[in-house]
Short mmCIF file of C-alpha atoms in Angstrom, two decimals:
data_model
loop_
_atom_site.label_atom_id
_atom_site.label_comp_id
_atom_site.label_asym_id
_atom_site.label_seq_id
_atom_site.Cartn_x
_atom_site.Cartn_y
_atom_site.Cartn_z
CA MET A 1 19.70 -48.81 -3.98
CA ALA A 2 18.41 -47.67 -0.77
CA LYS A 3 21.83 -47.31 0.83
CA ARG A 4 22.98 -44.85 -2.13
CA ILE A 5 20.11 -42.59 -1.64
CA LYS A 6 21.43 -39.63 0.42
CA VAL A 7 18.10 -37.49 0.42
CA SER A 8 14.47 -38.80 0.16
CA VAL A 9 12.17 -36.16 -0.56
CA VAL A 10 8.53 -36.48 0.47
CA LEU A 11 6.11 -34.59 -1.71
CA PRO A 12 2.49 -34.40 -0.86
CA VAL A 13 0.35 -33.16 -3.52
CA TYR A 14 -3.21 -32.09 -4.00
CA ASN A 15 -4.65 -30.80 -7.14
CA GLY A 16 -1.21 -29.37 -7.65
CA GLU A 17 -1.45 -29.62 -11.72
CA ARG A 18 -0.63 -25.99 -12.02
CA TYR A 19 2.74 -25.98 -10.38
CA LEU A 20 3.57 -29.24 -10.37
CA ARG A 21 5.89 -29.40 -13.17
CA LYS A 22 8.03 -26.77 -11.97
CA CYS A 23 8.38 -28.18 -8.54
CA LEU A 24 9.76 -31.50 -10.01
CA ASP A 25 12.06 -29.88 -12.53
CA ASP A 26 13.60 -28.09 -9.73
CA ILE A 27 13.82 -31.25 -7.40
CA LEU A 28 15.23 -33.45 -10.08
CA GLY A 29 17.33 -30.76 -11.41
CA GLN A 30 19.07 -30.41 -7.91
CA SER A 31 22.86 -30.72 -8.13
CA LEU A 32 22.74 -33.45 -5.61
CA ARG A 33 22.06 -36.41 -7.92
CA GLU A 34 21.59 -39.29 -5.27
CA ILE A 35 18.00 -38.59 -4.47
CA GLU A 36 14.64 -40.03 -4.51
CA VAL A 37 11.28 -38.44 -4.67
CA ILE A 38 8.22 -39.99 -3.20
CA CYS A 39 5.25 -38.13 -4.59
CA VAL A 40 1.97 -38.88 -2.60
CA ASP A 41 -1.15 -37.95 -4.65
CA ASP A 42 -3.69 -37.02 -1.60
CA GLY A 43 -6.96 -38.08 -3.76
CA SER A 44 -6.47 -35.21 -6.26
CA THR A 45 -9.53 -34.90 -8.81
CA ASP A 46 -7.24 -33.13 -11.48
CA GLY A 47 -4.61 -34.20 -13.48
CA THR A 48 -2.05 -34.51 -10.79
CA LEU A 49 -1.75 -38.10 -10.83
CA ALA A 50 -1.09 -38.16 -14.53
CA ILE A 51 1.97 -35.62 -14.47
CA LEU A 52 3.39 -37.96 -11.19
CA LYS A 53 2.84 -41.00 -13.52
CA GLU A 54 4.72 -39.38 -16.58
CA TYR A 55 7.82 -38.13 -14.37
CA GLU A 56 7.60 -41.40 -12.58
CA LYS A 57 8.03 -43.35 -16.05
CA ALA A 58 10.57 -40.65 -17.30
CA ASP A 59 13.23 -40.83 -14.19
CA PRO A 60 13.82 -44.00 -12.07
CA ARG A 61 14.30 -41.69 -9.08
CA VAL A 62 10.56 -40.54 -8.71
CA ARG A 63 7.86 -42.88 -7.27
CA ALA A 64 4.48 -41.86 -7.34
CA VAL A 65 1.89 -43.45 -4.90
CA TYR A 66 -1.73 -42.63 -4.17
CA GLN A 67 -3.96 -42.31 -1.15
CA ASP A 68 -7.68 -41.30 -0.84
CA ASN A 69 -8.09 -37.77 0.49
CA ALA A 70 -6.88 -37.42 4.14
CA GLY A 71 -4.56 -34.51 4.27
CA ALA A 72 -1.13 -33.35 3.76
CA ALA A 73 -0.21 -34.62 7.32
CA VAL A 74 -1.01 -38.30 6.74
CA ALA A 75 0.48 -37.90 3.20
CA ARG A 76 3.72 -37.07 4.39
CA ASN A 77 3.60 -39.65 7.20
CA TYR A 78 2.94 -42.00 4.47
CA GLY A 79 5.68 -40.97 2.32
CA MET A 80 8.15 -41.26 5.30
CA THR A 81 7.55 -45.31 5.58
CA LEU A 82 8.68 -45.52 2.00
CA ALA A 83 11.67 -43.45 2.33
CA GLY A 84 15.26 -45.06 1.88
CA GLY A 85 17.47 -42.11 2.22
CA LYS A 86 19.58 -40.86 4.80
CA TYR A 87 18.19 -37.72 5.06
CA LEU A 88 14.67 -36.53 4.77
CA SER A 89 13.22 -33.40 2.97
CA PHE A 90 9.26 -32.41 3.38
CA LEU A 91 8.50 -30.24 0.35
CA ASP A 92 5.38 -28.40 -0.92
CA ALA A 93 4.24 -28.90 -4.51
CA ASP A 94 3.57 -25.33 -5.07
CA ASP A 95 6.95 -24.06 -4.07
CA PHE A 96 10.34 -23.86 -5.93
CA PHE A 97 14.02 -24.35 -5.17
CA GLU A 98 17.53 -23.13 -5.70
CA ARG A 99 19.54 -25.68 -7.85
CA ASP A 100 22.07 -26.42 -4.80
CA MET A 101 19.39 -26.78 -2.07
CA LEU A 102 19.61 -30.37 -1.23
CA ARG A 103 23.33 -30.70 -1.68
CA LEU A 104 24.26 -27.59 0.54
CA ALA A 105 21.81 -28.97 3.08
CA PHE A 106 23.51 -32.71 2.71
CA GLU A 107 26.98 -31.55 2.74
CA ASN A 108 26.42 -29.30 6.02
CA ALA A 109 24.22 -32.44 7.73
CA GLU A 110 27.29 -34.59 7.12
CA ARG A 111 30.13 -32.21 7.97
CA GLU A 112 28.21 -31.27 11.65
CA GLN A 113 26.66 -34.76 12.14
CA ALA A 114 23.41 -32.83 12.48
CA ASP A 115 20.00 -34.07 12.97
CA ILE A 116 18.55 -31.33 11.75
CA VAL A 117 19.83 -28.42 9.06
CA ILE A 118 17.54 -25.54 8.94
CA PHE A 119 18.07 -22.92 5.12
CA ARG A 120 16.77 -19.74 4.52
CA GLY A 121 13.98 -18.94 2.31
CA ASP A 122 11.71 -16.17 1.08
CA ARG A 123 7.99 -15.59 -0.26
CA TYR A 124 6.94 -15.29 -3.75
CA ASP A 125 3.59 -13.95 -4.06
CA ASP A 126 1.91 -15.50 -6.58
CA THR A 127 -0.85 -12.87 -7.33
CA LEU A 128 1.90 -9.92 -7.67
CA GLU A 129 4.77 -12.09 -9.01
CA LYS A 130 6.71 -10.61 -6.75
CA TYR A 131 9.47 -11.92 -4.15
CA ILE A 132 9.10 -10.77 -0.46
CA GLN A 133 11.95 -11.26 2.23
CA MET A 134 11.40 -13.30 4.97
CA ASN A 135 14.21 -12.95 7.59
CA TYR A 136 12.22 -14.26 10.28
CA SER A 137 12.52 -17.55 8.50
CA ILE A 138 15.79 -17.81 10.88
CA LYS A 139 16.25 -15.12 13.38
CA SER A 140 19.69 -14.59 13.71
CA ALA A 141 19.78 -12.25 16.63
CA GLN A 142 18.36 -15.26 18.50
CA LEU A 143 20.79 -17.90 17.80
CA PRO A 144 23.54 -18.69 20.25
CA GLY A 145 27.14 -18.18 19.65
CA LYS A 146 27.73 -21.80 18.50
CA ASN A 147 26.79 -23.69 15.53
CA PRO A 148 25.49 -26.30 15.72
CA PHE A 149 23.49 -26.06 18.88
CA SER A 150 20.63 -27.83 21.05
CA PHE A 151 17.70 -26.52 22.67
CA HIS A 152 19.69 -26.28 25.93
CA ASP A 153 21.56 -23.42 24.49
CA ILE A 154 18.47 -21.24 23.76
CA PRO A 155 15.77 -22.52 25.84
CA ASP A 156 13.89 -19.23 25.82
CA ARG A 157 14.15 -19.28 22.17
CA ILE A 158 14.10 -22.59 20.58
CA PHE A 159 10.40 -21.89 19.30
CA THR A 160 10.76 -18.47 17.74
CA PHE A 161 14.47 -18.79 16.34
CA ALA A 162 12.97 -20.53 13.36
CA VAL A 163 9.34 -21.13 12.03
CA GLY A 164 7.50 -24.49 12.85
CA TRP A 165 7.16 -25.56 9.24
CA ALA A 166 8.92 -28.40 7.64
CA TRP A 167 9.99 -27.35 3.91
CA ASP A 168 13.07 -25.25 4.56
CA LYS A 169 14.63 -27.85 6.92
CA LEU A 170 16.54 -31.30 6.55
CA TYR A 171 16.00 -34.13 8.99
CA LEU A 172 18.33 -37.19 9.17
CA ARG A 173 15.83 -40.05 8.95
CA ALA A 174 17.36 -42.07 11.70
CA PHE A 175 16.97 -39.42 14.22
CA VAL A 176 13.03 -39.17 12.82
CA GLU A 177 12.57 -42.75 13.38
CA GLN A 178 14.16 -42.93 16.66
CA GLU A 179 12.28 -40.20 18.14
CA ARG A 180 9.13 -41.59 16.43
CA LEU A 181 8.48 -37.87 14.92
CA ARG A 182 5.35 -37.75 13.09
CA PHE A 183 2.96 -35.25 11.37
CA GLN A 184 -0.42 -34.24 13.38
CA ASN A 185 -3.39 -35.14 11.52
CA LEU A 186 -4.95 -31.76 11.29
CA ARG A 187 -6.09 -29.34 8.44
CA THR A 188 -3.65 -26.59 9.33
CA SER A 189 -0.57 -26.24 11.57
CA ASN A 190 -0.19 -29.92 11.03
CA ASP A 191 3.67 -29.68 10.80
CA LEU A 192 3.90 -27.72 14.01
CA LEU A 193 4.46 -30.58 16.19
CA PHE A 194 6.52 -32.56 14.26
CA VAL A 195 9.07 -29.44 13.90
CA PHE A 196 9.00 -28.16 17.26
CA SER A 197 9.23 -31.43 19.06
CA SER A 198 12.11 -31.91 16.71
CA PHE A 199 14.02 -28.98 18.13
CA VAL A 200 13.86 -30.10 21.75
CA LYS A 201 14.73 -33.68 20.97
CA ALA A 202 17.73 -32.79 18.47
CA LYS A 203 21.36 -33.24 19.73
CA LYS A 204 22.37 -30.73 17.00
CA ILE A 205 20.64 -28.31 15.20
CA TYR A 206 22.66 -26.31 12.15
CA ALA A 207 21.35 -23.21 10.64
CA MET A 208 22.68 -21.93 7.44
CA GLU A 209 23.05 -18.53 5.99
CA GLU A 210 22.01 -19.61 2.26
CA LEU A 211 18.67 -18.77 0.83
CA LEU A 212 17.36 -21.74 -1.00
CA VAL A 213 13.72 -22.34 -1.28
CA HIS A 214 11.01 -20.01 -2.63
CA HIS A 215 7.25 -20.38 -0.88
CA ARG A 216 4.39 -19.48 -2.98
CA ILE A 217 1.91 -17.59 -1.06
CA HIS A 218 -1.33 -16.08 -2.18
CA VAL A 219 -2.01 -19.30 -4.17
CA LYS A 220 -5.74 -19.82 -5.06
CA GLY A 221 -7.45 -23.07 -3.08
CA SER A 222 -3.98 -23.10 -0.80
CA LEU A 223 -4.86 -24.15 2.90
CA SER A 224 -3.35 -20.83 4.11
CA VAL A 225 -6.50 -19.27 2.27
CA THR A 226 -8.79 -21.47 3.63
CA ARG A 227 -8.11 -21.55 7.31
CA GLN A 228 -11.52 -20.22 8.07
CA LYS A 229 -12.68 -24.02 8.07
CA SER A 230 -10.10 -24.80 10.27
CA TRP A 231 -9.95 -21.95 12.74
CA GLY A 232 -9.34 -24.14 15.90
CA CYS A 233 -6.19 -26.31 14.61
CA PHE A 234 -3.77 -23.79 16.04
CA LEU A 235 -4.95 -24.51 19.47
CA GLU A 236 -4.66 -28.45 19.09
CA ALA A 237 -1.54 -28.23 17.78
CA SER A 238 -0.02 -25.64 20.55
CA ASN A 239 -1.63 -27.87 23.08
CA ALA A 240 0.13 -31.14 21.87
CA LEU A 241 3.39 -29.45 21.70
CA ARG A 242 2.88 -28.44 25.47
CA GLU A 243 1.66 -32.06 26.21
CA GLU A 244 4.99 -33.42 24.70
CA LEU A 245 7.23 -30.90 26.48
CA LEU A 246 5.51 -32.03 29.98
CA ARG A 247 5.79 -35.76 28.89
CA MET A 248 9.37 -35.27 28.27
CA GLY A 249 9.86 -33.48 31.53
CA ILE A 250 11.26 -30.25 30.20
CA TYR A 251 8.41 -28.03 30.18
CA GLU A 252 9.71 -26.07 33.20
CA GLU A 253 13.00 -25.38 31.05
CA THR A 254 11.12 -24.40 28.15
CA GLU A 255 8.12 -22.69 29.68
CA LYS A 256 9.27 -19.15 29.03
CA GLY A 257 10.14 -20.05 25.32
CA PHE A 258 6.74 -21.80 25.10
CA LEU A 259 4.59 -19.37 26.35
CA ASP A 260 6.08 -16.25 24.42
CA TRP A 261 5.60 -18.54 21.03
CA ALA A 262 2.29 -19.60 22.27
CA LEU A 263 0.95 -16.17 22.99
CA HIS A 264 2.26 -14.50 19.54
CA PHE A 265 0.91 -17.78 17.89
CA CYS A 266 -2.66 -17.09 19.04
CA PHE A 267 -2.60 -13.45 17.95
CA TRP A 268 -1.00 -14.22 14.66
CA ASN A 269 -4.22 -16.59 14.22
CA LEU A 270 -6.60 -13.93 15.18
CA ASP A 271 -5.16 -11.23 13.00
CA THR A 272 -4.75 -13.38 9.96
CA ILE A 273 -8.37 -14.51 9.69
CA ASP A 274 -11.83 -12.98 9.06
CA GLY A 275 -15.42 -13.30 9.04
CA GLU A 276 -16.90 -15.56 11.49
CA ALA A 277 -14.14 -17.52 12.23
CA TYR A 278 -12.72 -14.14 13.85
CA GLU A 279 -15.05 -14.36 16.65
CA LYS A 280 -14.40 -18.02 17.26
CA VAL A 281 -10.48 -17.71 17.50
CA TYR A 282 -11.36 -14.50 19.33
CA ASP A 283 -13.38 -16.42 22.02
CA LEU A 284 -10.84 -19.12 21.90
CA ILE A 285 -7.86 -17.06 22.99
CA VAL A 286 -9.42 -15.41 25.98
CA GLY A 287 -11.07 -18.51 27.07
CA GLU A 288 -9.33 -22.10 26.55
CA CYS A 289 -6.05 -20.95 25.20
CA ASP A 290 -5.63 -18.72 28.36
CA GLN A 291 -6.94 -21.67 30.52
CA ARG A 292 -4.69 -24.35 29.02
CA PHE A 293 -1.73 -22.40 29.02
CA GLY A 294 -2.03 -20.07 32.00
CA PHE A 295 -0.89 -16.66 30.20
CA THR A 296 -2.21 -14.46 32.67
CA LYS A 297 -0.44 -16.56 35.58
CA HIS A 298 2.65 -14.67 35.07
CA ALA A 299 3.19 -10.94 34.88
CA ARG A 300 3.54 -8.89 31.92
CA GLU A 301 7.60 -8.74 32.25
CA TRP A 302 7.68 -12.31 31.85
CA TYR A 303 6.94 -12.18 28.34
CA ALA A 304 9.30 -10.80 25.29
CA GLN A 305 6.09 -9.17 23.83
CA PRO A 306 4.53 -7.68 27.02
CA GLU A 307 2.17 -5.49 24.56
CA LEU A 308 0.51 -8.92 23.63
CA TYR A 309 -0.16 -9.79 27.34
CA ASP A 310 -1.82 -6.08 27.64
CA ARG A 311 -3.95 -6.76 24.74
CA LEU A 312 -5.00 -10.06 26.18
CA LEU A 313 -5.84 -8.59 29.17
CA GLN A 314 -8.08 -6.11 27.25
CA MET A 315 -9.78 -8.70 25.29
CA LYS A 316 -10.90 -10.57 28.06
CA ASP A 317 -12.44 -7.42 29.61
CA ASN A 318 -14.33 -6.72 26.02
CA SER A 319 -16.53 -8.69 24.14
CA CYS A 320 -15.36 -9.72 20.66
CA ALA A 321 -16.29 -6.57 17.76
CA VAL A 322 -15.72 -8.04 14.67
#
């Protein structure tokens, strides 16, 4: 049976009963039928597991497994070990999807013999019940004049042309296994290392124009709402990526791209957090982040967003005022 599976969908779920049926219905209703859906219940305390068992009983393509609560990264890594499809799709249980998402991604991957296929998404504000454009999910202006491409074609933009999350991408499983790609065990930013290291390891990345996934935001209890508890994860993930680039011997080639991205990512984390965590992130940026990455070792002209460099210098001269 495994040889007939075109895509293995890995779906970690934690207390996801509110949106889980919609998510599973969208996945099982895909026009690509030759799929399996590996659902990993990450120690849920609501009705999640019962729903998964219900769908497992009703559709042989669904496999429901359970683990004690360990986080989405551990759940994804566990799900990967069970996958038998030619390609891997890592989806979130509160998102929803266009019917042709997996088919179009699969067909493009097959035609182009790509290691990674990326498609477009938008955001759905769960509070306002409103769709929001997300043009930055693939920045067309940063793409090279060829498709597919590799990081050698855009070394200064390889970390900024797309976003470091996994749910809008399709991966060749043989590529993931060969490169030993795994999700980092962090509360947040746990897919950053997986995604960005895959970008520099892939021989072929293919970017699609179709909008195929809808990502819920402002969902009560989601990790993005509770980053105050994991305010330092962004640095741990960023540093792990830098260490991997050094290990691969390509840091010099990708340094500008990495620093442009890392400086922006630092300020994104600062500007999207509040309370006591704001001061902690502020101090982290002017201290350990600058020490590790050497932001101020370069002139402001080095950066694609020199205003962020100026802001960093100003922060270093002033204490945090929350």
